[in-house]
Each structure stands twice: as structure tokens, then as C-alpha cells.
Coordinates of C-alpha atoms in Angstrom, one line a residue:
Chain A
M4 CA 103.5 85.0 104.5
D5 CA 101.8 84.3 107.9
A6 CA 102.1 87.1 110.5
I7 CA 102.6 84.5 113.2
A8 CA 104.1 81.0 112.6
V9 CA 104.8 78.8 115.6
T10 CA 106.3 75.4 115.0
N11 CA 106.7 72.6 117.5
L12 CA 107.0 75.1 120.3
T13 CA 108.0 73.5 123.6
K14 CA 108.8 74.7 127.1
R15 CA 110.0 72.4 129.8
Y16 CA 110.8 73.5 133.4
D17 CA 112.7 70.5 134.9
K18 CA 110.1 67.8 135.0
V19 CA 107.1 70.0 134.1
L20 CA 106.2 70.3 130.4
A21 CA 104.4 73.6 130.3
V22 CA 104.0 73.8 126.5
D23 CA 104.2 70.6 124.5
A24 CA 105.2 70.9 120.8
I25 CA 102.4 73.2 119.7
T26 CA 102.1 74.4 116.1
F27 CA 99.9 77.1 114.7
S28 CA 99.9 80.1 112.4
A29 CA 97.9 83.2 111.8
P30 CA 97.6 85.1 108.5
P31 CA 97.7 89.0 108.5
G32 CA 94.5 90.5 109.9
A33 CA 93.3 87.4 111.7
T34 CA 92.3 87.3 115.3
I35 CA 93.3 84.0 117.0
G36 CA 91.9 83.0 120.3
L37 CA 94.0 81.1 122.8
L38 CA 91.7 79.3 125.2
G39 CA 92.4 77.0 128.1
G40 CA 92.0 76.7 131.8
N41 CA 94.5 78.1 134.3
G42 CA 97.9 76.4 133.8
A43 CA 97.0 75.3 130.2
G44 CA 100.1 77.1 128.8
K45 CA 98.6 80.2 127.3
T46 CA 100.7 82.8 129.2
T47 CA 103.8 80.7 128.7
T48 CA 103.1 80.6 125.0
I49 CA 102.6 84.4 124.8
A50 CA 105.8 85.0 126.9
M51 CA 107.8 82.9 124.4
M52 CA 106.3 84.8 121.5
L53 CA 107.3 88.1 123.2
G54 CA 110.9 86.9 123.8
L55 CA 110.4 87.1 127.6
L56 CA 110.9 83.3 127.8
L57 CA 113.2 81.1 125.8
P58 CA 111.6 78.0 124.4
T59 CA 113.1 74.6 125.1
A60 CA 112.5 73.6 121.5
G61 CA 110.6 74.8 118.4
E62 CA 110.5 77.9 116.3
I63 CA 108.6 81.2 116.4
R64 CA 108.5 83.5 113.4
I65 CA 106.7 86.8 113.7
L66 CA 106.3 89.0 110.6
G67 CA 109.0 86.8 109.1
H68 CA 111.5 87.3 111.9
D69 CA 112.9 84.4 113.8
M70 CA 112.3 85.3 117.4
A71 CA 115.4 83.3 118.5
R72 CA 117.8 85.3 116.4
D73 CA 116.1 88.6 115.4
R74 CA 113.5 89.3 118.0
F75 CA 114.1 93.1 118.3
A76 CA 113.1 93.6 114.6
A77 CA 109.8 91.9 115.3
L78 CA 109.3 93.5 118.8
A79 CA 109.4 96.9 117.2
R80 CA 106.3 96.0 115.1
M81 CA 104.5 94.1 117.9
N82 CA 102.9 95.2 121.2
F83 CA 101.4 93.6 124.2
S84 CA 98.8 94.3 126.8
S85 CA 98.0 92.5 130.0
P86 CA 96.1 93.6 133.2
Y87 CA 98.8 91.8 135.1
I88 CA 101.6 94.1 134.1
A89 CA 101.3 97.7 135.2
L90 CA 102.5 101.0 134.0
P91 CA 104.5 103.3 136.4
S92 CA 101.8 104.6 138.7
R93 CA 103.3 107.9 139.6
L94 CA 103.8 109.0 136.0
T95 CA 100.8 110.7 134.3
V96 CA 99.1 108.9 131.4
A97 CA 100.7 111.3 128.9
E98 CA 104.2 110.7 130.4
N99 CA 103.7 106.9 130.3
L100 CA 102.6 107.0 126.7
R101 CA 105.6 109.3 125.9
V102 CA 108.0 106.9 127.5
Y103 CA 106.6 104.0 125.3
G104 CA 106.6 106.3 122.3
H105 CA 110.3 106.7 122.7
L106 CA 110.9 103.0 123.4
Y107 CA 109.1 102.1 120.2
N108 CA 110.7 104.9 118.2
V109 CA 107.4 106.5 117.3
H110 CA 107.8 109.7 115.3
G111 CA 105.5 112.5 116.2
I112 CA 104.8 111.1 119.6
D113 CA 102.5 114.0 120.8
R114 CA 100.4 113.7 117.7
R115 CA 100.1 109.9 118.2
I116 CA 99.1 110.4 121.8
A117 CA 96.5 112.9 120.8
E118 CA 95.1 110.4 118.2
L119 CA 94.9 107.7 120.8
A120 CA 93.4 110.0 123.4
D121 CA 90.7 110.8 120.9
E122 CA 90.1 107.2 119.9
L123 CA 90.1 105.8 123.4
D124 CA 88.4 108.7 125.2
L125 CA 91.5 109.5 127.2
E126 CA 91.6 113.3 126.8
D127 CA 90.6 113.9 130.4
L128 CA 93.0 111.4 131.8
L129 CA 96.2 112.5 130.1
D130 CA 97.4 114.6 133.0
R131 CA 96.4 112.2 135.8
P132 CA 98.8 109.8 137.4
A133 CA 98.3 106.3 136.1
G134 CA 98.0 105.0 139.7
Q135 CA 94.9 107.0 140.3
L136 CA 92.8 105.5 137.6
S137 CA 90.0 103.1 137.9
A138 CA 90.4 99.5 136.5
G139 CA 88.5 100.5 133.3
Q140 CA 90.6 103.6 132.8
K141 CA 93.8 101.6 133.4
T142 CA 92.7 99.1 130.7
R143 CA 92.1 101.9 128.2
V144 CA 95.5 103.4 129.0
A145 CA 97.1 99.9 128.7
L146 CA 95.4 99.6 125.3
A147 CA 96.7 103.0 124.2
K148 CA 100.2 101.9 125.2
A149 CA 99.7 98.7 123.2
L150 CA 98.6 100.7 120.1
I151 CA 101.3 103.5 120.5
N152 CA 103.5 102.0 117.7
K153 CA 100.5 101.0 115.4
P154 CA 101.6 97.3 115.8
D155 CA 101.2 94.7 113.1
V156 CA 100.9 92.0 115.7
L157 CA 99.1 92.5 119.0
L158 CA 99.3 90.0 121.8
L159 CA 96.6 90.4 124.4
D160 CA 96.4 88.5 127.6
E161 CA 92.9 88.8 129.0
P162 CA 92.4 92.4 127.8
T163 CA 89.0 92.8 129.4
A164 CA 89.5 90.9 132.7
S165 CA 87.8 92.7 135.6
L166 CA 86.0 95.2 133.4
D167 CA 82.3 95.9 133.6
P168 CA 80.3 94.8 130.5
D169 CA 80.0 98.3 129.1
T170 CA 83.8 99.0 129.3
G171 CA 84.6 95.5 128.1
D172 CA 82.3 96.0 125.0
R173 CA 84.0 99.4 124.3
V174 CA 87.5 97.8 124.5
R175 CA 86.4 95.0 122.1
T176 CA 84.9 97.6 119.7
W177 CA 88.2 99.6 119.7
L178 CA 90.2 96.5 119.1
E179 CA 88.0 95.4 116.2
R180 CA 88.1 98.8 114.7
Y181 CA 91.9 99.0 114.9
R182 CA 92.3 95.5 113.4
D183 CA 89.9 96.3 110.5
Q184 CA 91.6 99.6 109.7
S185 CA 95.2 98.5 110.1
G186 CA 95.2 94.8 109.1
C187 CA 96.8 93.9 112.5
T188 CA 97.0 90.3 113.6
I189 CA 95.7 89.7 117.1
L190 CA 96.4 86.8 119.4
L191 CA 93.9 86.9 122.2
A192 CA 94.2 84.8 125.4
S193 CA 90.9 85.1 127.2
H194 CA 88.5 83.4 129.6
N195 CA 85.6 85.4 128.2
M196 CA 83.9 83.0 125.8
A197 CA 81.5 85.6 124.4
E198 CA 84.5 87.8 123.6
V199 CA 86.2 84.9 121.8
E200 CA 83.1 84.1 119.9
R201 CA 82.7 87.7 118.8
M202 CA 86.3 88.6 117.9
C203 CA 88.1 85.5 116.9
S204 CA 88.3 84.0 113.4
H205 CA 90.1 80.9 114.8
V206 CA 90.4 79.4 118.2
L207 CA 93.1 77.2 119.7
M208 CA 92.0 75.1 122.7
M209 CA 94.9 74.4 125.0
K210 CA 95.0 71.9 127.8
Q211 CA 98.1 70.7 129.8
G212 CA 100.4 72.5 127.4
R213 CA 99.0 71.0 124.2
I214 CA 96.5 72.2 121.6
V215 CA 93.7 69.7 121.9
D216 CA 91.4 71.2 119.4
R217 CA 91.2 74.1 117.0
G218 CA 88.9 75.7 114.5
S219 CA 86.6 78.7 114.0
P220 CA 84.1 79.3 116.8
R221 CA 81.3 78.1 114.5
E222 CA 83.2 74.9 113.7
L223 CA 83.9 74.2 117.3
L224 CA 80.2 74.8 118.2
E225 CA 79.1 72.3 115.5
R226 CA 81.8 69.8 116.4
Y227 CA 80.7 69.7 120.1
A228 CA 77.0 70.2 119.3
R229 CA 76.8 73.1 121.6
E230 CA 75.1 76.5 121.7
D231 CA 77.9 78.6 123.1
M232 CA 81.7 78.5 123.5
E233 CA 81.5 78.2 127.2
D234 CA 80.0 74.7 127.0
V235 CA 82.7 73.8 124.4
F236 CA 85.3 75.0 126.9
L237 CA 83.8 73.0 129.7
D238 CA 83.5 69.9 127.5
I239 CA 87.2 70.1 126.7
A240 CA 88.3 71.1 130.2
R241 CA 86.4 68.3 131.9
N242 CA 86.6 65.6 129.2
R243 CA 82.9 65.6 129.3
Q244 CA 82.1 64.8 125.7
N245 CA 83.9 63.7 122.6
P246 CA 83.4 65.9 119.6
V247 CA 80.8 64.8 117.1
P248 CA 82.6 63.1 114.1
A249 CA 82.5 65.3 111.0
Chain B
M14 CA 86.4 108.0 116.0
A15 CA 88.8 109.6 113.6
P16 CA 90.2 107.2 111.0
L17 CA 93.8 106.2 111.5
P18 CA 96.0 108.6 109.6
V19 CA 98.5 107.5 107.1
S20 CA 101.7 109.5 107.4
S21 CA 104.3 110.1 104.7
P22 CA 107.3 107.7 104.6
T23 CA 109.6 110.4 105.9
T24 CA 107.8 110.6 109.2
C25 CA 108.0 106.9 109.8
V26 CA 104.5 106.3 111.2
I27 CA 102.8 104.3 108.5
P28 CA 100.8 101.8 110.6
T29 CA 101.7 98.5 109.0
T30 CA 105.3 98.8 108.0
C31 CA 106.9 101.9 109.3
V32 CA 108.0 101.3 112.9
I33 CA 111.4 99.6 112.5
P34 CA 113.9 102.3 111.5
T35 CA 115.7 100.0 109.1
T36 CA 112.6 99.5 107.0
C37 CA 111.0 102.9 107.3
V38 CA 113.8 105.3 106.8
I39 CA 115.5 103.6 103.9
P40 CA 112.8 104.3 101.3
A41 CA 112.9 108.0 101.8
Q42 CA 116.7 108.1 101.9
A43 CA 117.2 105.7 99.0
G44 CA 115.5 108.2 96.8
I45 CA 118.5 110.4 97.1
N46 CA 120.6 107.9 95.2
R47 CA 118.1 106.5 92.8
G48 CA 118.8 107.2 89.2
T49 CA 121.5 109.8 89.6
G50 CA 124.3 107.6 88.5
A51 CA 126.7 109.9 90.4
D52 CA 126.9 108.0 93.6
P53 CA 130.1 105.9 93.7
D54 CA 128.8 103.4 96.1
P55 CA 125.1 103.6 96.9
G56 CA 125.2 100.4 98.9
L57 CA 127.7 102.0 101.3
R58 CA 125.5 105.1 101.7
R59 CA 122.5 102.9 102.4
D60 CA 124.6 101.0 105.1
D61 CA 125.5 104.4 106.6
T62 CA 121.8 105.5 106.6
E63 CA 120.7 102.2 108.2
R64 CA 123.4 102.6 110.8
D65 CA 122.4 106.2 111.5
A66 CA 118.8 105.2 111.8
R67 CA 119.6 102.3 114.2
M68 CA 121.7 104.6 116.3
T69 CA 119.0 107.3 116.4
A70 CA 116.5 104.6 117.4
S71 CA 118.8 103.4 120.2
L72 CA 119.3 106.9 121.5
R73 CA 115.6 107.5 121.5
R74 CA 115.0 104.3 123.5
I75 CA 117.8 105.2 126.0
W76 CA 116.2 108.7 126.4
G77 CA 112.8 107.1 126.8
L78 CA 113.9 105.1 129.8
M79 CA 115.7 108.1 131.2
Y80 CA 112.6 110.3 130.7
R81 CA 110.6 107.8 132.7
H82 CA 112.9 108.4 135.7
I83 CA 113.4 112.1 135.2
A84 CA 109.6 112.6 135.0
L85 CA 109.4 111.1 138.5
Y86 CA 111.9 113.5 140.0
R87 CA 110.5 116.5 138.2
R88 CA 107.3 116.2 140.1
S89 CA 108.6 115.1 143.5
W90 CA 110.7 117.4 145.6
P91 CA 111.0 114.8 148.4
R92 CA 112.7 112.5 145.9
L93 CA 115.1 115.2 144.8
L94 CA 115.8 116.1 148.4
E95 CA 116.5 112.5 149.3
L96 CA 119.2 112.3 146.6
A97 CA 121.3 115.0 148.4
Y98 CA 120.2 114.1 152.0
W99 CA 122.8 111.4 152.8
P100 CA 125.8 112.9 151.0
V101 CA 125.2 116.3 152.8
L102 CA 124.6 114.6 156.1
N103 CA 127.8 112.6 155.8
M104 CA 129.7 115.8 154.8
C105 CA 128.4 117.5 157.9
I106 CA 129.5 114.7 160.3
W107 CA 132.9 114.3 158.8
G108 CA 133.4 118.0 158.2
F109 CA 132.8 118.8 161.8
T110 CA 135.0 115.9 162.8
A111 CA 137.8 117.2 160.7
S112 CA 137.3 120.8 162.1
F113 CA 137.5 119.4 165.6
L114 CA 140.7 117.5 164.9
T115 CA 142.2 120.5 163.2
G116 CA 141.4 122.7 166.2
R117 CA 143.0 120.3 168.6
L118 CA 146.0 119.1 166.7
G119 CA 146.9 121.9 164.4
S120 CA 148.3 121.9 160.8
T121 CA 149.0 118.2 160.7
A122 CA 145.4 117.5 161.3
L123 CA 144.5 120.1 158.7
V124 CA 145.9 117.9 155.9
A125 CA 144.4 114.8 157.5
G126 CA 141.0 116.5 157.7
A127 CA 141.3 117.4 154.0
A128 CA 142.0 113.7 153.2
L129 CA 139.0 112.8 155.3
M130 CA 136.6 115.1 153.5
G131 CA 138.1 114.2 150.1
G132 CA 137.5 110.5 151.0
V133 CA 133.9 111.2 152.0
L134 CA 133.2 113.0 148.7
L135 CA 134.8 110.5 146.4
W136 CA 133.2 107.6 148.2
E137 CA 129.9 109.3 147.8
V138 CA 130.5 109.4 144.1
T139 CA 130.8 105.6 144.0
L140 CA 127.9 105.1 146.5
R141 CA 125.5 107.4 144.7
G142 CA 126.5 106.1 141.3
Q143 CA 125.9 102.5 142.4
M144 CA 122.6 103.2 144.1
G145 CA 121.5 105.4 141.2
M146 CA 121.9 102.6 138.8
A147 CA 120.6 99.8 140.9
I148 CA 117.6 101.7 142.3
S149 CA 116.6 102.9 138.8
F150 CA 116.4 99.2 137.9
L151 CA 114.4 98.4 141.1
E152 CA 112.0 101.2 140.2
E153 CA 110.9 99.1 137.2
I154 CA 110.4 96.1 139.4
W155 CA 108.4 98.0 142.0
S156 CA 106.1 99.5 139.4
R157 CA 105.6 96.0 137.8
N158 CA 106.7 97.6 134.6
L159 CA 109.6 95.2 133.7
G160 CA 107.4 93.1 131.5
H161 CA 106.5 96.1 129.3
I162 CA 110.1 97.2 129.1
F163 CA 111.4 93.9 128.0
V164 CA 108.8 93.3 125.3
S165 CA 109.7 96.6 123.8
P166 CA 112.6 96.8 121.3
L167 CA 114.9 98.1 124.1
R168 CA 118.1 96.1 123.9
P169 CA 119.8 95.0 127.2
W170 CA 122.8 97.3 126.4
E171 CA 120.4 100.2 125.9
L172 CA 118.9 99.5 129.3
V173 CA 122.3 99.4 130.9
T174 CA 123.3 102.7 129.2
A175 CA 120.1 104.4 130.4
L176 CA 120.7 103.2 133.9
I177 CA 124.3 104.5 133.7
C178 CA 123.1 107.9 132.5
M179 CA 120.6 108.0 135.4
S180 CA 123.3 107.1 137.9
I181 CA 125.4 110.0 136.6
L182 CA 122.5 112.4 137.1
R183 CA 121.6 111.0 140.5
M184 CA 125.2 111.1 141.6
L185 CA 125.5 114.8 140.5
A186 CA 122.3 115.7 142.3
G187 CA 123.7 114.1 145.5
V188 CA 127.4 114.9 145.5
V189 CA 127.4 118.5 144.1
P190 CA 125.5 119.9 147.2
A191 CA 128.0 118.1 149.4
V192 CA 130.9 119.5 147.5
L193 CA 129.5 123.0 147.9
L194 CA 128.9 122.4 151.6
A195 CA 132.5 121.3 152.1
W196 CA 133.7 124.4 150.3
G197 CA 131.3 126.8 152.1
L198 CA 131.3 125.4 155.6
Y199 CA 134.8 123.8 155.9
A200 CA 136.8 125.7 153.3
F201 CA 137.7 122.4 151.7
N202 CA 137.9 122.7 147.9
L203 CA 137.9 119.3 146.2
F204 CA 139.2 121.0 143.1
T205 CA 142.6 121.6 144.7
L206 CA 143.3 118.0 143.6
G207 CA 143.7 119.4 140.1
P208 CA 142.7 118.0 136.7
V209 CA 143.4 114.5 138.0
L210 CA 140.2 114.8 140.0
I211 CA 138.2 114.1 136.8
L212 CA 140.0 110.8 136.4
F213 CA 139.4 110.0 140.1
V214 CA 135.7 110.7 139.7
I215 CA 135.4 108.7 136.5
N216 CA 137.1 105.7 138.2
M217 CA 135.0 106.0 141.4
I218 CA 131.7 106.1 139.5
A219 CA 132.8 103.3 137.2
M220 CA 133.3 101.2 140.3
G221 CA 129.7 102.1 141.3
W222 CA 128.5 100.8 137.8
W223 CA 130.1 97.4 138.0
V224 CA 129.0 96.9 141.6
A225 CA 125.4 97.9 140.5
L226 CA 125.6 95.6 137.5
G227 CA 126.5 92.8 139.9
V228 CA 123.6 93.7 142.2
I229 CA 121.2 93.8 139.2
S230 CA 122.5 90.4 138.1
L231 CA 121.8 89.0 141.6
I232 CA 118.3 90.5 141.5
L233 CA 117.7 88.8 138.2
R234 CA 118.8 85.5 139.7
H235 CA 117.3 85.8 143.2
G236 CA 114.5 88.3 142.7
A237 CA 113.3 90.5 145.6
G238 CA 115.5 88.7 148.1
A239 CA 118.5 90.4 146.6
E240 CA 117.0 93.9 146.8
P241 CA 118.7 94.9 150.1
L242 CA 122.1 94.6 148.3
A243 CA 121.3 97.7 146.3
W244 CA 121.7 99.7 149.5
G245 CA 124.2 97.6 151.5
V246 CA 126.8 96.0 149.2
L247 CA 129.2 99.0 149.1
F248 CA 129.1 99.4 152.8
G249 CA 130.5 95.9 153.0
L250 CA 133.4 96.9 150.6
A251 CA 134.1 100.2 152.4
P252 CA 136.6 98.7 155.0
F253 CA 138.7 97.4 152.1
A254 CA 138.4 100.5 149.9
A255 CA 140.9 102.5 152.1
V256 CA 138.6 105.5 152.2
F257 CA 139.9 107.0 155.4
Y258 CA 143.2 105.2 155.9
P259 CA 146.0 103.8 153.7
V260 CA 146.0 100.2 152.6
S261 CA 149.1 99.6 154.7
V262 CA 147.0 99.9 157.8
L263 CA 145.1 96.7 156.9
P264 CA 146.5 93.3 158.0
S265 CA 148.7 91.9 155.3
F266 CA 146.3 89.1 154.3
L267 CA 143.6 91.7 153.6
Q268 CA 145.8 94.1 151.6
P269 CA 145.5 92.1 148.3
V270 CA 141.7 92.3 148.7
A271 CA 142.0 96.1 149.0
L272 CA 144.3 96.4 146.1
A273 CA 141.9 94.5 143.9
L274 CA 139.4 97.4 144.3
P275 CA 139.8 100.5 142.1
A276 CA 138.7 102.7 145.0
A277 CA 141.7 101.8 147.1
H278 CA 144.0 103.0 144.4
V279 CA 142.1 106.2 143.9
F280 CA 142.2 107.0 147.6
E281 CA 145.9 106.2 147.8
G282 CA 146.4 108.6 144.8
M283 CA 144.3 111.2 146.5
R284 CA 146.2 111.1 149.7
G285 CA 149.4 111.2 147.7
I286 CA 148.4 114.5 146.3
L287 CA 147.0 116.0 149.5
L288 CA 149.8 114.8 151.8
D289 CA 152.9 114.8 149.5
G290 CA 151.8 116.8 146.5
V291 CA 152.6 113.9 144.2
V292 CA 150.3 112.4 141.5
S293 CA 150.7 108.7 141.5
H294 CA 150.2 107.6 137.9
G295 CA 150.7 104.0 139.0
H296 CA 147.7 104.0 141.2
L297 CA 145.6 105.8 138.6
A298 CA 146.5 103.2 136.0
A299 CA 145.8 100.4 138.4
A300 CA 142.4 101.8 139.2
T301 CA 141.5 102.2 135.5
G302 CA 142.7 98.8 134.6
L303 CA 140.9 97.1 137.5
N304 CA 137.7 99.0 136.5
F305 CA 137.9 97.6 133.0
V306 CA 138.4 94.1 134.3
W307 CA 135.6 94.3 136.9
L308 CA 133.2 96.0 134.4
G309 CA 134.0 93.2 131.9
L310 CA 133.3 90.5 134.5
A311 CA 130.1 92.3 135.7
S312 CA 128.9 92.6 132.1
L313 CA 129.4 88.9 131.5
L314 CA 127.6 88.1 134.7
F315 CA 124.7 90.4 133.7
A316 CA 124.5 88.9 130.2
Y317 CA 124.5 85.4 131.7
Q318 CA 121.8 86.1 134.4
F319 CA 119.6 88.0 131.8
H320 CA 119.8 84.9 129.6
Q321 CA 119.0 82.6 132.5
A322 CA 116.1 84.8 133.6
R323 CA 114.7 84.3 130.1
V324 CA 115.2 80.6 130.4
R325 CA 113.4 80.5 133.7
G326 CA 110.7 83.0 132.9
A327 CA 111.9 85.2 135.7
L328 CA 111.4 88.5 133.7
L329 CA 107.7 88.0 134.2
T330 CA 107.7 87.1 137.9
I331 CA 110.7 89.1 139.2
G332 CA 109.8 91.1 142.3
E333 CA 106.8 89.0 143.3

């Protein structure tokens, strides 16, 4: 059974078609990259997968649960991280993680927090208010929140946006390690092509709400006869070049 | 980095499968029944176990959201002080007013003064209850945390329950000091109303809840533009709530409006006890009935606006 199965997913706001009948799936343990320019429909797709937004049409099944009818069963085994959604700034890091530990019904919360603090180098930050952290520290805390329930499906919206290369690399390493150890499925929306090339087994290229191309990073590089994913991205975004026929 | 630990099934933290209570608690509990042949209805017991696990998970989520707010107050004495500031200030002003009237007009004003202070205290119950609930919701918007909350397994009813619990705590933190002040400074003991006071308080705070639920619904619909309602909406209802005067004082065309509010019935009942020593069960029943009706309507409005917010994608952008 696929961890993620999206079929003909559509979202329409009045006359604007934000997501246009997209279909994709992800097996357990895969990392799927969701690429596209601003307004391509990536965040809308993720919001629908999280149940924040109701689709106009189509079906989303996550871990076998239909998100239209049984979303809470799936949400308990999922998690999400985005630099655009914050954690309460006046609570300490430990308090924030404790709140989400309760919300996700994590047993042995303090032990789990200690594990995450060890894995993500958060020990020195646990008693500091979340609002006083640097961007890199906030990202690590957001990641700890996203891993608090040991999710089977992790949705990440630009997880390394605004991070310096060192911190970005550490975050990618943590994510890869968690995925490899837990068998978690990751859906990654990112503008960082190097990140996508490194982490993703499969990439979905979105444009104007549709999936216009898909494949592994290697397949896409070959198809567009390019050296790196950034050029593939630009080719698709600017209609510069048709893919090389297989 | 230490390897990710694998916990025993009873502790429910196995990484890949053991987060949902319904899937992680059953295996351990099912072992109780397995192979004994003595259990008359193992299916029924499993249902009970599942239900218990779901209820425990719900209670933990409700507590999680409450903990988020309590942690804020635990560390900030100005926030705690602010909870009691307005109720105490109101009590001071109306208490001195009542004392002045009593001094000038004698025993008649003494009873009127008691009605005045009882009105202030019971109205504060509604006001603090409503603000406690609406502002707890606004705190999530202000901290840009709503997205995280709504992608967790927290059900909307659990959110509302947590907000209600917070409103009770905030109301107590605000009103208890005012009650003590009224007793210490003006010799007004609210508890002279008798056991019926409990029903008055429940009805008054319940009114605060449905008003708050209405405000939250409007915030879900209109976003930040509706935020001021969290502070102002009850002040708009105060003239019709008959806090300081009987409903009969209002013009006849406004009296049906007043009688549609549970508060008006509670205050009529309170004045009945203080002035005539009579408990009006009719007013009490009317207040309770009206609260059920208004709570039902507000719940429907909240459910509808929550659904519409999911249609529009407002849960992601609310407050911006």
C-alpha cells in the first residue's frame, strides 16, 4: 500500500484553478520532491493533504486513510514543518515540544524530548523562549516538533529556507537519517534544487496547478539534457526547451 | 546520534505504527482476552478499550492546549495581574458608588447597592468567560500557531473544550479577587444569594461561551477585522442584559430583546432574591433554556464557519 495516494486532486477558487487534477503516489520510505515556481500549487497541495483545505474534487489517501472522511486517524501519524508557521514565541522550546507531545498523544513525552534534543543538538535551547532563537535554531525546533510523534508521513514546506549552508546541510542529514531509520515517507516542497537532487527519489514538477513532468532527478536531468536540476527547473518554468524524447 | 529507540507496545511509542491510540493500545490489551475462553464478549471489551483509549487521547489533547496557555501565565505576572485588573477596578467604582448611595439614602439604598454589586460580579463572570475563550483563540492567531494546531489530531470539539476550560480558569482568576474585595471592603457577600448562586454563575459563564463561539466564528469568517469583537461585543449587549435595572425599565419594544438574553433572566432572579427574598424558578429555567438554544446555534455557526474556512483556505492565512 502506498503511504501517499493522491488521485485527480483539484482545487478551484471561483475562477482560479489552483490545482488541476493532479495524481501521484509515494511508497513507504520514499522522498518525493514537489517543485514549481511561486503560485504553482505546491502549498495548496500540501494544505489539502493536511486537511487544512478542502479539495474541490479528487481523493487523498494517506496511510490508507481517506482524508475526506478519516483525516484525524492519518493526522496522528503525520507531521508538518514550515518556516511560515511559527511556534508560540513566549513558550520555551521544551514547553512547545511538550504541548505538541500532548496534542499527538506521545507517551513518555519528556523522554522523547530528551531524544530529540540529543539528535538535533537542542539541549542548550530547551529552556529558552522560542521567540529568542535564531532562524537556524528555530528551524531545528520546528523539526523537533515535526518529529515529536515519530511520523510515518512527513510533509515539509521549504524546510531549509533562509538557513545558512552549514545549518541547511545538518537539517538535510537529520531528515535523511530519520527517514532511513524509521521508513518515513517525506513530501518535500522546496526551491533548493541541490536539496531536491540529494534527498528525493522522485520529483513532481508543478506549473499552474498541474504536474507537467515527473521522474527521478537522474531521469529528469537526462530527459532535459542538463547538468543540474536548477536548469531543468528553469527549462520547465520558462518553456525554454522541450524534453529530449526517450 | 543515538539510534531511534523502539519502545514496547504498552508504551505506545513505536515509531511507525504506535501513535494512534486505536492501533497502539489494542494489541497490548487484546492479550488479556486472547485464548482464555472465559471472556463472554471479547469484542465488547475491545470496543470499551478502544473507547477508553480515544477518550484518554482526547483528554491529553485538551490538556495539551490548556498547558500551552497555562505555561504563558505561569511565567508572566503582568498577564496574571491583567486578568484581575478590570474586575477589581469595576468592583471599586461600583462598590464606592453603592456605599455613597447607602450613606445618603439609608436602608433602601443598601439593598439597591447589593443588587448593584451583585450585578457587577455576575456580569464580570460572563465578560471574563467570554474574553477568556475568545482571547485564548486569538493567542493562537497572534503566535501564528493555528496552522500547527489544525494539522495535529486535535478535533474541533476538543479545541472548543480546551477554550472553555481556559475561560473558566481565567474567569476565576479575575472574578474571585473582585468577590473578595466586595466582601472585605463593602461587606457584600455574594454567597448570601444561597446555593442558587451556582446556577446563576453557570448560566452567566455559559452565555459568555456562546458569545465567544460567535466571535470566533466571525474571526474565522472575517479574519483580523473581527478581532475587536472579542473585547467589545458584550458591552453592546449590556444595555439589554438588565445588569443594573429591571427589564421593565426598558421601552416595550426592547423588552423582547432583553428577555432573549439569559443574563436578563439571571439578573431578574438575583434582584428577586435580594429585594424580595424569592427565588424565581421561572427566570432560572428561562436562562438555562435560552443558553441551550444559543449554545446550539453558536455551535452550528462555528461548525459552518470552520468548514467554510477549510473551503477557502482561511486556516492558513487567518490573522494576516
